[in-house]
Short mmCIF file of C-alpha atoms in Angstrom, two decimals:
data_model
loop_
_atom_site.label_atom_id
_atom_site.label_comp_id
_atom_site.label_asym_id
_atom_site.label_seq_id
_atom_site.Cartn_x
_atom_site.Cartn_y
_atom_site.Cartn_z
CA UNK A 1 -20.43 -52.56 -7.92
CA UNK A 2 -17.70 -50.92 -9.67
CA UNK A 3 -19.00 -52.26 -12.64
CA UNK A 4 -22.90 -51.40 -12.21
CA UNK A 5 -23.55 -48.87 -15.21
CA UNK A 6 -26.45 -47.33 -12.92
CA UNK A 7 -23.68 -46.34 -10.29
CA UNK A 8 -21.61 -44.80 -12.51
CA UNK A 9 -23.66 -43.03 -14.38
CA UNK A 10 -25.38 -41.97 -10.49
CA UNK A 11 -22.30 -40.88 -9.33
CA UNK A 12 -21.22 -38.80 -12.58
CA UNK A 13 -24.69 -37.19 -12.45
CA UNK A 14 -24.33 -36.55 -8.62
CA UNK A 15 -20.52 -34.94 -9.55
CA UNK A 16 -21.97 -33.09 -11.98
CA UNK A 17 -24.95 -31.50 -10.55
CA UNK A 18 -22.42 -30.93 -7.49
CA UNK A 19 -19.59 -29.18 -9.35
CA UNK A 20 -22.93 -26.72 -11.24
CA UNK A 21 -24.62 -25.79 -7.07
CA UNK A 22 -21.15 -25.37 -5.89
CA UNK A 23 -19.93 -23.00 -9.15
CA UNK A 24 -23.38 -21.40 -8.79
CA UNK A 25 -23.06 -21.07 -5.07
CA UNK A 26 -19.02 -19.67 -5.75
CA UNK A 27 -20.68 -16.99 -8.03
CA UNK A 28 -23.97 -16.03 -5.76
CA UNK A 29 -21.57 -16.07 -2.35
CA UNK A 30 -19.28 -13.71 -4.36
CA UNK A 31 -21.51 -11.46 -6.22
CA UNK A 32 -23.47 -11.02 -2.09
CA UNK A 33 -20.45 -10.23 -0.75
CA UNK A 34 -19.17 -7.51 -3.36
CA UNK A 35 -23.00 -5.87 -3.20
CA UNK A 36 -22.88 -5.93 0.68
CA UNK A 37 -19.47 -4.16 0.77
CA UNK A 38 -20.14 -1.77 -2.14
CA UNK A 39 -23.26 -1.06 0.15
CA UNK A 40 -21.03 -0.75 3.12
CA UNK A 41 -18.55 1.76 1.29
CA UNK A 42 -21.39 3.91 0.03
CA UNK A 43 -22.73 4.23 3.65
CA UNK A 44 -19.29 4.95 4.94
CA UNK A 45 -18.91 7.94 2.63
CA UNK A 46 -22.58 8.80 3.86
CA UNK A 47 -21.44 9.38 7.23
CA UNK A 48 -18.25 10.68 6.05
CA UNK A 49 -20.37 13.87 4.33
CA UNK A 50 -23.22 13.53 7.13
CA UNK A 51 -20.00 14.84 9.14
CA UNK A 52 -19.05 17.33 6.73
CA UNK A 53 -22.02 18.89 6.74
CA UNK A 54 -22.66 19.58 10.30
CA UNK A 55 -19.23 20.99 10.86
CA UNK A 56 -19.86 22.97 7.83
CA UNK A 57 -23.42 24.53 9.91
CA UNK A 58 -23.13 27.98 11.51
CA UNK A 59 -22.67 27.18 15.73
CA UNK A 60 -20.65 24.17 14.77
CA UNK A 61 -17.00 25.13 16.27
CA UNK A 62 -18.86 26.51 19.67
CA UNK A 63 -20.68 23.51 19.58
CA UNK A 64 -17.91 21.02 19.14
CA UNK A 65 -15.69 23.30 21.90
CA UNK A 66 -18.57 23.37 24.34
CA UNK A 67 -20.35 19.46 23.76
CA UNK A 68 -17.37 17.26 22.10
CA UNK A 69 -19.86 14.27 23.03
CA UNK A 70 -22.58 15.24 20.70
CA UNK A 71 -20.72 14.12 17.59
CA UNK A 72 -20.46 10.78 19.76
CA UNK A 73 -24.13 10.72 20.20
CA UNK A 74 -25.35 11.97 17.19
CA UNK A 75 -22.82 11.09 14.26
CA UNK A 76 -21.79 7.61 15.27
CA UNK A 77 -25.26 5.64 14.74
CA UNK A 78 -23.83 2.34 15.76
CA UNK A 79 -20.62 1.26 18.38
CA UNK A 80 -18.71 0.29 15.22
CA UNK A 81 -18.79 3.89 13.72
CA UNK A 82 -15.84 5.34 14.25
CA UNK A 83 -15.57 9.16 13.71
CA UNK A 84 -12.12 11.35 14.48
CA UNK A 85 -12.18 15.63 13.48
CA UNK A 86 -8.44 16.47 13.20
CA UNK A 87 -7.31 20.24 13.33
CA UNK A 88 -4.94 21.77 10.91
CA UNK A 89 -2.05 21.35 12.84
CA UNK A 90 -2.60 17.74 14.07
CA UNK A 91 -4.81 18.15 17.13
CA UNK A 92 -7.57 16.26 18.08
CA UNK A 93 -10.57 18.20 17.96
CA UNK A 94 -13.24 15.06 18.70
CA UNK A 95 -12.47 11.13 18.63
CA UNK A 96 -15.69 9.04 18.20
CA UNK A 97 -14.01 5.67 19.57
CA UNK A 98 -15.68 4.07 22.35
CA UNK A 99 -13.23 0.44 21.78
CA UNK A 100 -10.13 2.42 21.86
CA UNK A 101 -9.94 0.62 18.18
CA UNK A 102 -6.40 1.41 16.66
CA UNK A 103 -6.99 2.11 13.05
CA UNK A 104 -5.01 3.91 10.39
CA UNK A 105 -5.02 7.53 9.45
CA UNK A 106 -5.26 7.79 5.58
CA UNK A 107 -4.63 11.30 3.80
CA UNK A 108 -7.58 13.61 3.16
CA UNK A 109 -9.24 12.80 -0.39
CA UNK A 110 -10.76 16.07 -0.25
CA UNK A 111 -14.09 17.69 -0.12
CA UNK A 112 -15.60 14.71 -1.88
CA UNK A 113 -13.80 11.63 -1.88
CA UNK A 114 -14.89 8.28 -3.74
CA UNK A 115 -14.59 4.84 -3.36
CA UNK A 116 -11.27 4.45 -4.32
CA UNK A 117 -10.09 6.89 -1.15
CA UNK A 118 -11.39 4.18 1.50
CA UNK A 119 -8.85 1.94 3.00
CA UNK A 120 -9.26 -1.54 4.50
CA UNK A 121 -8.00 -2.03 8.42
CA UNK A 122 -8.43 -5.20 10.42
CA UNK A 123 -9.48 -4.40 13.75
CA UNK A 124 -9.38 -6.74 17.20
CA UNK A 125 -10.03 -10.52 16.48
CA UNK A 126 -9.57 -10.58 12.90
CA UNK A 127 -12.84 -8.28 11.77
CA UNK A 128 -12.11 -6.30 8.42
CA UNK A 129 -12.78 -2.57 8.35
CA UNK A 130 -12.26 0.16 6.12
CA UNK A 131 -11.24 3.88 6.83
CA UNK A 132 -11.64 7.20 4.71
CA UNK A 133 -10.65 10.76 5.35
CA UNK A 134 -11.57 14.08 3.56
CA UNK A 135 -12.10 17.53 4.70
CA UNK A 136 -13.98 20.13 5.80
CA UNK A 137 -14.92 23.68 7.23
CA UNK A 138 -15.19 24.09 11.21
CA UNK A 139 -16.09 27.53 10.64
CA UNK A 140 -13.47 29.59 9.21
CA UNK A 141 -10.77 26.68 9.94
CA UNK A 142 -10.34 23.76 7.59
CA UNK A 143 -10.29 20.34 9.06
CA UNK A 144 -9.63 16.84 8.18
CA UNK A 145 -12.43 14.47 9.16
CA UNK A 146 -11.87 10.54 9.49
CA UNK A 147 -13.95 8.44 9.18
CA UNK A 148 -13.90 4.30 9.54
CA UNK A 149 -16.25 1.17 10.68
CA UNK A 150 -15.15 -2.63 11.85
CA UNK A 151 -17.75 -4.84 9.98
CA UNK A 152 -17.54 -8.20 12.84
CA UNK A 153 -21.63 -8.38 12.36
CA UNK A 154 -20.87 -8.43 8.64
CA UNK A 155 -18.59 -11.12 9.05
CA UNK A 156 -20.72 -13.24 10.71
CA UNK A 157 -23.65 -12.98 8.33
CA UNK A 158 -20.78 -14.18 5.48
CA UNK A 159 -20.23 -16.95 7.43
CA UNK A 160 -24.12 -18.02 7.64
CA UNK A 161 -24.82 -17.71 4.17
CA UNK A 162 -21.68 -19.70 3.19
CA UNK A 163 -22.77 -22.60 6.04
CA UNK A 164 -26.23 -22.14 3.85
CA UNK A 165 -24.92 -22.53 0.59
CA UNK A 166 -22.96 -25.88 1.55
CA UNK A 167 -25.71 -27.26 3.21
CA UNK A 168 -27.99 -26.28 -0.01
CA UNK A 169 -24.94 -27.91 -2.51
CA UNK A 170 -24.97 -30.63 -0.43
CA UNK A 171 -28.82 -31.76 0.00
CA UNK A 172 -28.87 -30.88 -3.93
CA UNK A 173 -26.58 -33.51 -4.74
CA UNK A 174 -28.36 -35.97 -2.14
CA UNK A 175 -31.44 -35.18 -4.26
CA UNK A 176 -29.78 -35.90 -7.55
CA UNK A 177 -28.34 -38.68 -6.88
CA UNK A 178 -31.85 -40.45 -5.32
CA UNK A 179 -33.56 -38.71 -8.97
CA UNK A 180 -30.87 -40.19 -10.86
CA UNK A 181 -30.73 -43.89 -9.09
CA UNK A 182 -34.95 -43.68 -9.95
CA UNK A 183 -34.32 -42.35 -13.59
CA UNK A 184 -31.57 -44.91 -14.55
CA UNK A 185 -33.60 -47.84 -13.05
CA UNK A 186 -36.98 -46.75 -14.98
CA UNK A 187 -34.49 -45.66 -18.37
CA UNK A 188 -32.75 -48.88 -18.06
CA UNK A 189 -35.79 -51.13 -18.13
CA UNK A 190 -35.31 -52.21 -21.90
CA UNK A 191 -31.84 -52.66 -21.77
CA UNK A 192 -32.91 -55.32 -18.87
CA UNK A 193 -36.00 -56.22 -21.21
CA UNK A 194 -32.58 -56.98 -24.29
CA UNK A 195 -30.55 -58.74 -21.19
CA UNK A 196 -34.10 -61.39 -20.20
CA UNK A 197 -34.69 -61.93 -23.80
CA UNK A 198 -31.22 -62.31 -24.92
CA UNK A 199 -31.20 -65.05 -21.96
CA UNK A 200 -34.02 -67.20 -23.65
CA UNK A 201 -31.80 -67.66 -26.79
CA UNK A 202 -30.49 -71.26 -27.18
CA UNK A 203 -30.20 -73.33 -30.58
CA UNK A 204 -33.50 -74.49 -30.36
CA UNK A 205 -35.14 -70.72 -29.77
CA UNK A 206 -33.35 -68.10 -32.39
CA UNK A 207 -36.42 -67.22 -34.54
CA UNK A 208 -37.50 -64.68 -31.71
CA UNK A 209 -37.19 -60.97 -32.09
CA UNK A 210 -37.45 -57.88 -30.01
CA UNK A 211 -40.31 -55.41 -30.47
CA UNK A 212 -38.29 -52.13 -31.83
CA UNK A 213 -41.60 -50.34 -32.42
CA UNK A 214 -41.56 -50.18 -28.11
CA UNK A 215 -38.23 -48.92 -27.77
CA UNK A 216 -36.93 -45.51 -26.72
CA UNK A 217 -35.10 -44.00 -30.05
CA UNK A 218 -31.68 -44.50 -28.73
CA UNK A 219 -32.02 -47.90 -28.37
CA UNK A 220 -33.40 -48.82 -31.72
CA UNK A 221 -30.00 -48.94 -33.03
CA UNK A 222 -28.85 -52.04 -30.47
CA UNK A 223 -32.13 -53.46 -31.13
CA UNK A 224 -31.72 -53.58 -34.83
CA UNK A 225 -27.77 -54.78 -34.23
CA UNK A 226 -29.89 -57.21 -31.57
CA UNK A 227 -32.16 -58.91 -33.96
CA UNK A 228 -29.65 -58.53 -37.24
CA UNK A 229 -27.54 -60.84 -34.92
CA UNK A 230 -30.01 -63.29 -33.96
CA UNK A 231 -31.07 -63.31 -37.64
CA UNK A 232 -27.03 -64.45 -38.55
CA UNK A 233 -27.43 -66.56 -35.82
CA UNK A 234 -30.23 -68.72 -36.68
CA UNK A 235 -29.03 -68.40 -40.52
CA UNK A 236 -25.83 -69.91 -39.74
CA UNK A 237 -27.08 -72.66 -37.06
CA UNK A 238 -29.65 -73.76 -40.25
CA UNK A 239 -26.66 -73.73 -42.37
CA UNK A 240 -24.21 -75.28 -39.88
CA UNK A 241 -27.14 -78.40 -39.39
CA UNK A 242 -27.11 -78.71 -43.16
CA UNK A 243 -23.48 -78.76 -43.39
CA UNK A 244 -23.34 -81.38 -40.58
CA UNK A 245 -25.54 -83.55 -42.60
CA UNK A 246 -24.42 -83.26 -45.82
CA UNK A 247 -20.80 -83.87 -44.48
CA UNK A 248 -22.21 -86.87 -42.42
CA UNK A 249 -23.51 -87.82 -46.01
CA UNK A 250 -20.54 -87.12 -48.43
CA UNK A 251 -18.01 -89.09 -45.71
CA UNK A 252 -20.60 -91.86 -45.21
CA UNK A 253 -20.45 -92.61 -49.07
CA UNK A 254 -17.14 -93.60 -49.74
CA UNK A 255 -16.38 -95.08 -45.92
CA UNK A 256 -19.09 -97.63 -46.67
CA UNK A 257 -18.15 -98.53 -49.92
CA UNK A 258 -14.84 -99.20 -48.72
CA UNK A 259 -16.46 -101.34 -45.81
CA UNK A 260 -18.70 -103.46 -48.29
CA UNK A 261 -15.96 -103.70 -51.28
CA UNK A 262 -13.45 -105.06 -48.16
CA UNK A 263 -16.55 -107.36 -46.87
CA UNK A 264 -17.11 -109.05 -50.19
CA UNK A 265 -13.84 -109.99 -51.20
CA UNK A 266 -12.95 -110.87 -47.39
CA UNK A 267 -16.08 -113.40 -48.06
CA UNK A 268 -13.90 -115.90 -50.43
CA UNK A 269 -10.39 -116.38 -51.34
CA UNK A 270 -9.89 -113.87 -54.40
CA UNK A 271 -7.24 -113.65 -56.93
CA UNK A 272 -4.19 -111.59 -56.63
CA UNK A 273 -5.65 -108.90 -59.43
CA UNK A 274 -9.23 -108.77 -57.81
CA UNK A 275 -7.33 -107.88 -54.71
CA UNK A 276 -5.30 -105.48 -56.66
CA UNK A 277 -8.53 -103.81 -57.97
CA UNK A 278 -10.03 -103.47 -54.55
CA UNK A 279 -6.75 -102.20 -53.32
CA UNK A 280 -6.88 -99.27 -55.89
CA UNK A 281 -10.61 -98.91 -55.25
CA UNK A 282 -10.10 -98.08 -52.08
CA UNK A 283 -7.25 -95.58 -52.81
CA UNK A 284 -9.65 -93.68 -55.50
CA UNK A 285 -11.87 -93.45 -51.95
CA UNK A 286 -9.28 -92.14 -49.76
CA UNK A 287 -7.95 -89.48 -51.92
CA UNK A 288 -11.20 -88.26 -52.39
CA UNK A 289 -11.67 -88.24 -48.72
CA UNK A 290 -8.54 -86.32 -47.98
CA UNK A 291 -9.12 -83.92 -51.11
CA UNK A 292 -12.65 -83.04 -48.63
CA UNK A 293 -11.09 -82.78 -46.06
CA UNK A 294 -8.54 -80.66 -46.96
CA UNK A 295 -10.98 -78.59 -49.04
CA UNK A 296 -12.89 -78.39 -45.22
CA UNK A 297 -9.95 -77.01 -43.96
CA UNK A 298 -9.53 -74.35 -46.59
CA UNK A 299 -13.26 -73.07 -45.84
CA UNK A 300 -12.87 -73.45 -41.74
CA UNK A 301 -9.42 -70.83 -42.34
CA UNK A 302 -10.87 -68.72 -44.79
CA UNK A 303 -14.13 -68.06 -42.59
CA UNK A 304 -11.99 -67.36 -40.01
CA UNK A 305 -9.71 -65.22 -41.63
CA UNK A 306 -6.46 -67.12 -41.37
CA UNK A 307 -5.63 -67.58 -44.50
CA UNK A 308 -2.56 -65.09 -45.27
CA UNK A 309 -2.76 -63.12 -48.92
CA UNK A 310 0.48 -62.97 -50.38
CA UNK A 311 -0.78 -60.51 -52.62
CA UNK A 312 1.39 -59.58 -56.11
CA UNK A 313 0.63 -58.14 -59.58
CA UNK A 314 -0.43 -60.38 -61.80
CA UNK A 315 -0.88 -60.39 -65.81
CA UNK A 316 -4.54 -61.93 -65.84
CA UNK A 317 -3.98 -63.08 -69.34
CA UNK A 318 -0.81 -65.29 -68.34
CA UNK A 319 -2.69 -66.34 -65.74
CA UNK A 320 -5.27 -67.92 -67.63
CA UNK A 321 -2.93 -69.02 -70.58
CA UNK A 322 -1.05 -70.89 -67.04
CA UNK A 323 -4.19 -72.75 -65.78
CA UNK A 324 -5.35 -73.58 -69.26
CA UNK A 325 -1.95 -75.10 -69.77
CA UNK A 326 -2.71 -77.67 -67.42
CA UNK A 327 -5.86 -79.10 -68.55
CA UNK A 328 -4.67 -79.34 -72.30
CA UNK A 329 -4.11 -83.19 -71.71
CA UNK A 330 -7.38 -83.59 -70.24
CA UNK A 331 -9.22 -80.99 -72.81
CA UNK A 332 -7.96 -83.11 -75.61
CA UNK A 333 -9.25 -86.16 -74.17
CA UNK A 334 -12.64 -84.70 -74.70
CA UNK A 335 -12.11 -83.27 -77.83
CA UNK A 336 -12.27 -79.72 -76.05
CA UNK A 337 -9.84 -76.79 -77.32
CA UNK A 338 -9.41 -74.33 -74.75
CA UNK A 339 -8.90 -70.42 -75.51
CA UNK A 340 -7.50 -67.73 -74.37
CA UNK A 341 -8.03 -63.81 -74.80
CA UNK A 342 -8.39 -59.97 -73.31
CA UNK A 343 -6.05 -58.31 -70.74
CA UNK A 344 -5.91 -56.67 -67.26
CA UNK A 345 -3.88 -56.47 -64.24
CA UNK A 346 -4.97 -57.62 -61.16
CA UNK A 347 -3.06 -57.70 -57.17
CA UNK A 348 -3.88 -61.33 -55.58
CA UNK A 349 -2.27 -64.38 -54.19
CA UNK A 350 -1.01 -66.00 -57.51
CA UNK A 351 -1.44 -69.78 -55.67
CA UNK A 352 -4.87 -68.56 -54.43
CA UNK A 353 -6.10 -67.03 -58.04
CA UNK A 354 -4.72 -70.49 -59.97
CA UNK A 355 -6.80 -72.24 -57.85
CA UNK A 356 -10.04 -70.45 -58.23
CA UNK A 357 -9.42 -70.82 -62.13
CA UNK A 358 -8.51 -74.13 -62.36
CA UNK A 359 -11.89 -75.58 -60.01
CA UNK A 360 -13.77 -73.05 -63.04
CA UNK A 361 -11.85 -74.88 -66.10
CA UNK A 362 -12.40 -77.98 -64.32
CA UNK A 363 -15.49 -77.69 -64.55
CA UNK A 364 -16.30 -76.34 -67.72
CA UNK A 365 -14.15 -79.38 -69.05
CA UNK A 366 -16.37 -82.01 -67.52
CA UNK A 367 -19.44 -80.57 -68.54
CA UNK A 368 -18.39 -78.84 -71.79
CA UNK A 369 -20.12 -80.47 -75.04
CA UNK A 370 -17.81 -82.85 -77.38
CA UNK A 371 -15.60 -81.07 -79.15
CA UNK A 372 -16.72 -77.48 -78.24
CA UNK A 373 -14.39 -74.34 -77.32
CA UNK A 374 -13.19 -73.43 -73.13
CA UNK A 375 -13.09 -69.71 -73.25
CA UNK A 376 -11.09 -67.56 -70.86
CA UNK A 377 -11.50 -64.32 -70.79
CA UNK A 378 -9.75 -61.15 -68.78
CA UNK A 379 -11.36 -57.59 -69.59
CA UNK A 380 -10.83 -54.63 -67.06
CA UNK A 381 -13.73 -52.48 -66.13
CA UNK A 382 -14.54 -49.36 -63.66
CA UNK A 383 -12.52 -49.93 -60.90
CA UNK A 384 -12.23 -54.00 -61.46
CA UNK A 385 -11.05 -56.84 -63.48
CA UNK A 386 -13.31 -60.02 -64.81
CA UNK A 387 -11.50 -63.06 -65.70
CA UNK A 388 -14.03 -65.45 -67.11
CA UNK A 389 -14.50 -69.18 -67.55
CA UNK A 390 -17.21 -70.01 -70.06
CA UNK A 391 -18.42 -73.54 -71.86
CA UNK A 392 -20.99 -74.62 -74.23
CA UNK A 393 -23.19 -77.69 -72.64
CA UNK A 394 -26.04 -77.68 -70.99
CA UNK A 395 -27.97 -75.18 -69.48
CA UNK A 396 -28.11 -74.77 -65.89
CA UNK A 397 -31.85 -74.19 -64.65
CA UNK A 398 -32.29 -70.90 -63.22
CA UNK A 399 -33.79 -72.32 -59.33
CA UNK A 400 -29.65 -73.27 -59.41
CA UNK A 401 -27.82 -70.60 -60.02
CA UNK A 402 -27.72 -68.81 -56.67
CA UNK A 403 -26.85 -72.21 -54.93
CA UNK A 404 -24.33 -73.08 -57.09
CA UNK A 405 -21.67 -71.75 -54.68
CA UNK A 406 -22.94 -73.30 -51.73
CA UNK A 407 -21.09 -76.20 -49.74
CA UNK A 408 -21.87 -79.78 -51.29
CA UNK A 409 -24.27 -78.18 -53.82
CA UNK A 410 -24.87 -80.16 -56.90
CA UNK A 411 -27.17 -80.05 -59.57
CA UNK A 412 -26.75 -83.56 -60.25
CA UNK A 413 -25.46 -85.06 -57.27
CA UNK A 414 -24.80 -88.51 -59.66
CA UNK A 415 -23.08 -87.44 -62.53
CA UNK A 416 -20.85 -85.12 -60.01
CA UNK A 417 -20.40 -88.27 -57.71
CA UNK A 418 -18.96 -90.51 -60.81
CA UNK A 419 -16.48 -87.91 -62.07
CA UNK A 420 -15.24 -87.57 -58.36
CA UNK A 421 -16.53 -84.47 -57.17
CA UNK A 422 -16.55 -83.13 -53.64
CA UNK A 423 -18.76 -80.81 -54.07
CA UNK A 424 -16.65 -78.21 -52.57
CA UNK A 425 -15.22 -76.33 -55.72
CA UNK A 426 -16.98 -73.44 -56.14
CA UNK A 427 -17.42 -72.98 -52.37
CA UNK A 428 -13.38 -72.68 -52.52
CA UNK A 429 -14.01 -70.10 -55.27
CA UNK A 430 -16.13 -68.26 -53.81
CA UNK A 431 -14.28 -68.30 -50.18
CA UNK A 432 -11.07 -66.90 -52.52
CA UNK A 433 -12.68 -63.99 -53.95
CA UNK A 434 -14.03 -62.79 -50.52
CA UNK A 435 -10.50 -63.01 -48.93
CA UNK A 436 -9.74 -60.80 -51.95
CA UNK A 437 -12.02 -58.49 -51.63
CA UNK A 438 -14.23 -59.80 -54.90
CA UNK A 439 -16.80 -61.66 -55.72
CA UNK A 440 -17.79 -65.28 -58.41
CA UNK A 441 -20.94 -64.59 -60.05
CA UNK A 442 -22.44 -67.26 -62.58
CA UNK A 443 -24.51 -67.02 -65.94
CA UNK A 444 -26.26 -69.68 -67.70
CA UNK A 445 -27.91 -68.51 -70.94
CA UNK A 446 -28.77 -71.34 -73.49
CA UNK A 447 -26.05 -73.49 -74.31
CA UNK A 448 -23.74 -71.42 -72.82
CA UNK A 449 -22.68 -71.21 -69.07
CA UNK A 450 -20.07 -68.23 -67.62
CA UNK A 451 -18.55 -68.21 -64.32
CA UNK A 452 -16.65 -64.77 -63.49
CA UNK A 453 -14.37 -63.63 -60.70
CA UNK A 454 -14.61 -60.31 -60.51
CA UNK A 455 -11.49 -58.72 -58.86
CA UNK A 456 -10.84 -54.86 -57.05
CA UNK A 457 -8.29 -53.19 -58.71
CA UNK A 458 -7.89 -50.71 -56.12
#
């Protein structure tokens, strides 16, 4: 459960939704209880100048002499109302204060005091009150007149609406989280619809695809990512079956002419040099079996990543002048002169780069005309380098060219198979300029055919 997106997502949505009722419930209970004491004050200073204004009447002192209890019945309103008229020199004239409530005596504010005169008392059991004084006229004498109220009822009504408000915060989050539990099972419905169909995908089954035109807009992105993946998917299981048989193929070859050569001279006695010739038949097999192989391995690191640049700078042209060193012996053989031009700096893995070149010069050596020229070639350009290997032979057809670099590719799988080729070179090539960064692009126009490795310079 801890892992069940719909809970999560339920429970932040119930936290949230909590944490908004109970801020908004903070702010209501507060802004209630500041209008119902502001309320409270205002009537307090009401009966403080209901007072004032009696006492202030002509009869008032006889009055107050002869009936002290009509203040008591007349002024107070409620039992809570407590009302005390205080002579000049500290005598009691009346004391409204039927609890014997002990409250305290603040000093007169004056004919007309405001709200910051009154002054908060607790009275029995805990209940807030507040008290003001100002004065006044008892006929020709002036008076202080006190004033003050115990709010218990008020208390009690603070405590019902705050009972209310919890009870309102807390069936509000009850109801969001049942909303959000229904909203996240209906909103998740296609994600489930990805989960069933990515279920039904298998080796056999890749060439489905989910509708995007039905999903919501936020999931059009997965969807895309969804199908892009079962399109790489089923591009690489149809290139991984071709790869299987064309491996099965290329490793079938040479085992089984090893088998029948070994069968046919086991048939009879043979001479010492026919088993000589077998002998180094065989070997010419082998090495190009492990030259696959280890051309395999190359491509199974490389598409993986492992393969570790050792990158350097590196003079392209004495790179080239390098590689084309090496196949002098077997240019001249052919009648071929190899050349050499153009300049450029590049940062790569010098083993990695040689390697590249010399499967290109290889090639153009092998299928280069009699006695033509093997150009090399480095020229820098906007933000890259191009070495180039290029040979005069014949052309390539066009329906080729893009498969050239393809694992086991040939264009003429018998000449390639009599010269000894895996079929793996420019596969390696073009696995080398990925790890750097580049890119082996080919050009066959007429007689002449152009393979270029096109390296960053940044």
């Amino acid at each position: 459960m801890k892992s069940s997106l719909t809970l999560r997502v339920t429970l932040a949505f119930v936290l949230i939704v909590a944490l908004t009722a109970s801020l908004l419930g903070i702010y209501l209970y507060r802004a209630f209880v500041a209008e119902i004491v502001r309320r409270d004050e205002l009537q307090l200073l009401g009966k403080l100048r209901q007072v004032q204004i009696v006492l202030g009447r002509p009869g008032a002192a006889e009055l107050l002499a002869a009936q002290p209890d009509f203040f008591r019945d007349t002024m107070s309103g409620q039992e809570n109302s407590l009302v005390r008229i205080v002579a000049p020199g500290g005598a009691v004239l009346a004391d409204i204060n039927p609890a014997g409530e002990r409250y305290p005596v603040p000093p007169s504010a004056g004919a007309a005091p405001g709200h910051g005169a009154i002054v908060a008392w607790t009275a029995r059991g805990g209940v807030p009150g507040r008290v003001v004084a100002g004065s006044a006229r008892l006929g020709a004498t002036p008076v202080t007149v006190v004033v003050a109220r115990a709010y218990g009822e008020r208390t009690a009504m603070f405590a019902r609406y705050r009972a209310r408000i919890l009870a309102a915060c807390a069936a509000g989050a009850l109801l969001a989280a049942v909303l959000a539990a229904l909203m996240l099972r209906r909103g998740l419905r296609p994600l489930r619809a990805v989960a069933e169909h990515a279920a039904l995908v298998k080796p056999g089954a890749l060439a489905h695809r989910l509708d995007i035109a039905g999903a919501p807009s936020e999931l059009r992105p997965l969807v895309d990512a969804f199908n892009a993946m079962l399109q790489r998917l089923q591009d690489g299981y149809a290139r991984l079956s071709g790869f299987s048989a064309d491996l099965a193929h290329e490793f079938r070859t040479p085992v089984t002419n090893m088998i029948g050569q070994s069968q046919v001279a086991l048939g009879q006695g043979r001479s010492r040099e026919e088993y000589e010739a077998l002998l180094a038949s065989n070997i010419e097999e082998l090495e190009r079996l492990a030259r696959m192989i280890e051309s395999m391995l190359f491509l199974a690191r490389a598409g993986q990543e492992e393969v570790v640049l050792a990158r350097q700078p590196l003079e392209a042209r004495e790179e080239l002048e390098r590689v084309a060193g090496f196949f002098e012996g077997m240019a001249e053989e052919r009648g071929l002169r190899l050349q050499c031009s153009g300049e450029g700096r590049i940062a790569a893995d010098p083993a990695l780069v040689r390697r590249a070149l010399a499967n290109l010069v290889s090639n153009a050596v092998r299928h280069a005309d009699a006695g033509s020229t093997v150009t090399l070639h480095a020229q820098p350009r906007a933000g890259m380098v191009e070495l180039s290997v290029a040979n005069a032979g014949a052309p390539i057809p066009r329906e080729h060219l893009e498969h050239l670099f393809e694992r086991f590719y040939r264009v003429d799988s018998a000449r390639s198979d009599a010269e000894g080729s895996t079929g793996l070179g420019l596969s390696i090539v073009s696995a080398i300029m990925t790890l750097h960064g580049g890119k082996a692009t080919v050009q066959s126009h007429g007689p002449e055919t152009r393979f270029t490795l096109v390296f960053p310079t940044g």
